Each structure stands twice: as structure tokens, then as C-alpha cells.
Amino acid sequence: MKFSIDSIILWPKRDEFSYRRLPFADGKINIITGASRTGKSAIIPIIDYCLCSNKCQIPVDVIRNSCEWFGVLFNLEDGQLLLCRREPGTQVSTGEMYMTRNDIIDIPQHIEANTTADAAKNTLNELFSMSFLDIDPAGISFSARPSYRDFMAFLFQPQNIIANADVLFYKTDATEHRQRLINIFPYVLGAVTPEVLAARQELDRLKKKRDRLQRDIDTIKDVSEMWKQEVFGWLSHAKELGLTRYMPSENSTFEEQVGQLGLIVNKSDNDTLIQDAQIQGFSEELSELRNEEQQISSRLFALQRRQNEMSMLKNSMSKYDHALQIQLQRLEISSWLRSMVDPDKMPPLSQSDDDSPAEVLDKLCNAIEAIEQSSGNMKTIPAAFERELASVETEISREAEKLKAIQRRIQEEDSLYVKSSDQKYTRSAVSRFLGRLEASIETYKRLGKDEQLESQLSQVNARIEELSDKVNENELRKKQEAALRFISQKMGDIIPCLDTEHPDDPVDFIIKDLTIKIKNKTGREDYLWEIGSASNWLAYHVATVLAFQCFFQNRATVSVPNFLIFDQPSQVYFPQRGLRQDAEDDKWLNIVSDEDKLAVRKVFEAMSKTLRDMGSKVQIIVAEHADEDVWGEVEGVHLVERWRDADQKLVPAEWISK
């Protein structure tokens, strides 16, 4: 994607002056060179602010006091885009913006806001084809949808970053930006595409729907003991009223029992036939229920006691194991003494004349071996023990459910006697019973089967399986690893061109730390912050951002602006005492040694080589103190402006109020 910088434009607060335009060339190393306090370090904040950053970091005083609007004209594949933003005054930032897009844009003399920063962000996200879906549908912190703003981290290397041992990318010194960039890195590397994000989003939604359907089906199909007892009670009551002779046995299924209820509900009060045997049978059944209640209660008590004993044993085992570990730690010195001390030269360890020092030491070591063996034996107990404890807890739950169901039946029968003891066997009571049974029978019919829900679940599972192939984490990981290998290879090609102590040591980028790891010749792996010298930090920073830009332009599936901006990479080599504003132009460079100038020149040569390798697809902008004797003959360099005289600065001298 082409998204380079045509020019930076400033509009003054004083109407009598025209705008100030700072032009740049595509596919070149654009250099702005000058003394301190001329505005070089404002280049990155101006571009970032016009690209809708949340905070204006343009330096205060001269620049912000003199400028009313800041603008950047971008070159696109099919035209130009002008983004302008008002100077925020006393605010952190302002949402007032001006945006226009055309084949060729004529720079207006005066700017009036025609949009907002939020609207401009949406437009730019669409321009960069950013996904409008969250990186993680579960909604973890800093995992919202990716934005073109996230890619600013790879474009800017300001003074406080370019030779920083702890921070590799722009603004990742802030926790929010750092964590967010880590989270979206699979998207940055093209392993996770907008299609994958869409599949993840749908997959998350379908999994929730599947779980909901499964719960509904389980609610219908997984008939609990309470429901079984309730159906059993209906049949028992129907038999007592003389509506059926059927009584379920131990082998009868729940579906069979519900079928019998269906036959009973078709009867009327005329079909009732009360017999003394039925009434006596009901009383016996109630007595059996109470006996069963007592038996289950006894089993529950025994299980509860066993659970308590096992829990106490578990705690005791844990304390014993802890005590063993303490003994091991205390006696560890004996093994060390045995390996390090010559027994013949050992001083006496005991007052006893019977044991030599070596024998005393042997006893200590034998004691620790016994303790170690005991500790090792302890480790084999918990696995089986935990399984048994879990089994007891499951059985307690099952017996408690049975007890609850039986107690409910007993309660219902008892309440039935109290409420309708004088009308229990009347025709009207039978009619009411049949009415309640008819209302409940539909529920029971659904207990074993619901074809509509099962059909939906089948369709959802099929779609989940289809999407799971698209969101194959192993394949995504392989793509990410391939992208990282490409970037590491490019870094390995660039680093030997720079001033590093060990240019041939392999380098890897580590996503979780947003840094690089260097493997030295001894095999030890060192992170960037473990390596000394600011010159090394500078070299690895330059190599990293150049390698990422190579990846974005050649391999990535995401659209990223094709420009890089470096602010004073020479600061590592050029002493600050030589960079005073009042230093004479022909003297400040003389402070720098030829060796340091050569090291700085390597930075520009590495940039030049990378541009050639990429076919000049990328634009590089460098704000520098170094002058042409350092970079003048490097291929692809374009001098934008030289700010050496008092009136040569970013902000014209006449704009500054006296």
C-alpha cells in the first residue's frame, strides 16, 4: 500500500502570513539537518497528531504559540489525502480536524474544521482495510479491534526510543500501548486475518449458542430423581383412585411410565373404582417411602463421615509432606559436606570416641536418604486418594438428590391428606386429579425428546467444526513463526551493516516482551536490555524497524504506511556539548571523531541498502544534527532543508511574536 508523506504544512496564527510547507520525496532518505532547538524533533509529533493521536505532543512555546493548524499531505495510490488538526491551546488535544481527498490537492490558505478526529479515524481504518472485529471475542483487556493507530509503533523512532535498551517501539513505554501491541501481534504478522477474526467472532457466538442448546436439551432429557419420583407418585395416586392397575417395577423405563400416564389421562371420573386393597396398598407405599428415606439418610451420614475423615487425612498428609521438605532443606548440608570435604582431614563432629567424623557424616547422609525416600513415597499417594475423595463427593450428591425427591413425595402425600381428607375419593377429586394430570402430561412427553432442539444443535456443531478448520491455532502459530523467521532473517542481513560489537550473532524477535534476543557464540541468549553500549541499542533499533518495514511491504496481509521517521540517530555518537544552538556551523562537527562519523554513516548506508532491496517502496525521513560530510555521498539521500542560520527553522522567524 502506498501511504507516504508529500509534505508537512503549518498555518500561522497571524493572518498576514501564508502557510509553511516542508516537502519530502518518495522512495528516498529525506534528511532535515540543523542545530538544536530548530524544530527537528517536532516532525514526529506533528505527523502523529495529524494522524489522530489522542494527545498532542508537539513541543509547546514557539511552535504551538505560532501555529494555528498543523497538516500533513499524504500520497496515495490513487491521489492525495490532506489531514489537518487545530492547535489544542490549553487542552491535551482537540477533535477539530480538516480532511480532504482528491487526485491533486491545492493547499488552502486558511483552514476551517470540516470533520472530527473520531470521524477521521474511521475513514483511515477503512482506508487501511482494518477489521472492525475485536482481536479476542472474549473481551480480555486491550484486545479491542485493531486500528491503523496501532501501526504507528513501527513508523516512528523519536529521540527517547531510538537508542533505548528497554523500549523498542514508539509509545510502548506506556503499559496500555505495550499490552495492546502484544495482543494484536498475530494480526500485525498476518497470521490472524480479518477473515480469521470474523470466524473467531462467529465461533465464539456459536459456542455460546451450542452450550445454551445443550443445556436446554439436558434439561429436557436428563430426567432427575425428583422427576422420576413425581411420575411414580402420579401412577401411585391413579392406582389408589382405581384409574389403573399398573404399577412400575424396577425394570420399567421412564418412557413406559409416561406412556401409562397418557392412558390414564384419557379416562373420566366414571372410570374410577375405589377398592380397599388399593387404599391399603397406598398406605404401605407411604410406609416404604419413609423406610427408604431413613436408609438414604443413613447412607448420607456414612458418606459424610467418610468425607470428613478423608479431608482430615488429606490435611495431615499435606502437613507431613511440608515437614519432610523442611527436614530435607535443613539436612542438605550433609550431602554437600560429603562431596566437598576430605574425610581424613575432617575435624571431629561428635564427642563420641566410637564414631569417626566420616561415620558421623555417613549417618547424616543416610538419614536424609531415608527422608527423601519417605517424601518420594508420599508423592504416589495423592493421585489415587484424590480420585477416591471425588468419588465420595459425587456419591453424596447423588444420594442427596434421591433423598430430596423422596422427601418431596412424602410431603406431597402428607399435604394431600391434610387438605382433602374428606374429599379425597370423591368424583370431583378424581376429576381434578385427571385435569392436573392432563396439564402435566405434555411436560412429561417432552422429557425424553425434542427434535427441533437436536436439529439446531446438529447444525450448530457442523458449523463450529467448519469454522474450527479456519481458526486452526496450530496453523496460525506456524504462520506467525514463519513471519518472525522472515523478520529475523532481515535483521540478520541489516545488522552487519551497522556499528555493533557482534554483528554475526543471530537475532530473534520476542513478541511477549516486545524486544529482541541475541544468541552469542557461547550459546547464551541475551535480551536487548542485557547488552551494553548505546551504539548496540541504536543498531538493533534501526535493524528491527527496517526489517519490519521489509515484511510489511513484501509479505504482510495488512496495510501499513510505507514511511519511517528517525529522530537524530547520531545522538549516540555526537556529544551534546557540540550541539549547542550557538555553536558555529563549521565547528560543531569537528568535535566528532572520524570513527564516530563512520559509525553514523553506516546507519544511512544500511537505510540505503534496505531501500534498494525493497525497490524504493519505502520513504525514510531523518531529522539529524549530522551534515553532508557524514551522509552526503550515500545513495538515495535527499536533503530536504538545512537549518543552520538563525532564521532557518521549522517555524519561520516572522511568525514568532516579539
PDB file of C-alpha atoms in Angstrom, residues 226-240 247-248 257 261 282 285 289 409 412-413 416 433 444:
ATOM      1  CA  MET A 226     -37.163 -35.789  41.520  1.00  0.00           C
ATOM      2  CA  TRP A 227     -38.992 -36.071  38.191  1.00  0.00           C
ATOM      3  CA  LYS A 228     -38.953 -39.853  38.339  1.00  0.00           C
ATOM      4  CA  GLN A 229     -40.417 -39.823  41.802  1.00  0.00           C
ATOM      5  CA  GLU A 230     -43.069 -37.326  40.688  1.00  0.00           C
ATOM      6  CA  VAL A 231     -44.204 -39.578  37.812  1.00  0.00           C
ATOM      7  CA  PHE A 232     -44.119 -42.533  40.196  1.00  0.00           C
ATOM      8  CA  GLY A 233     -46.387 -40.545  42.550  1.00  0.00           C
ATOM      9  CA  TRP A 234     -48.860 -39.790  39.760  1.00  0.00           C
ATOM     10  CA  LEU A 235     -49.112 -43.508  38.935  1.00  0.00           C
ATOM     11  CA  SER A 236     -49.444 -44.450  42.587  1.00  0.00           C
ATOM     12  CA  HIS A 237     -52.245 -41.934  43.138  1.00  0.00           C
ATOM     13  CA  ALA A 238     -54.029 -43.085  39.958  1.00  0.00           C
ATOM     14  CA  LYS A 239     -53.893 -46.674  41.185  1.00  0.00           C
ATOM     15  CA  GLU A 240     -55.271 -45.615  44.567  1.00  0.00           C
ATOM     16  CA  MET A 247     -47.512 -50.094  38.982  1.00  0.00           C
ATOM     17  CA  PRO A 248     -43.938 -49.637  37.739  1.00  0.00           C
ATOM     18  CA  GLN A 257     -44.310 -44.855  32.887  1.00  0.00           C
ATOM     19  CA  LEU A 261     -49.959 -41.673  32.332  1.00  0.00           C
ATOM     20  CA  PHE A 282     -51.140 -46.740  49.155  1.00  0.00           C
ATOM     21  CA  GLU A 285     -46.280 -47.467  49.801  1.00  0.00           C
ATOM     22  CA  LEU A 289     -41.130 -44.299  51.207  1.00  0.00           C
ATOM     23  CA  ARG A 409     -43.201 -37.186  47.525  1.00  0.00           C
ATOM     24  CA  GLU A 412     -46.992 -34.007  48.823  1.00  0.00           C
ATOM     25  CA  GLU A 413     -48.848 -37.089  50.060  1.00  0.00           C
ATOM     26  CA  LEU A 416     -52.862 -34.158  50.268  1.00  0.00           C
ATOM     27  CA  PHE A 433     -56.716 -35.184  39.539  1.00  0.00           C
ATOM     28  CA  TYR A 444     -43.517 -35.355  30.673  1.00  0.00           C
TER      29      TYR A 444
END
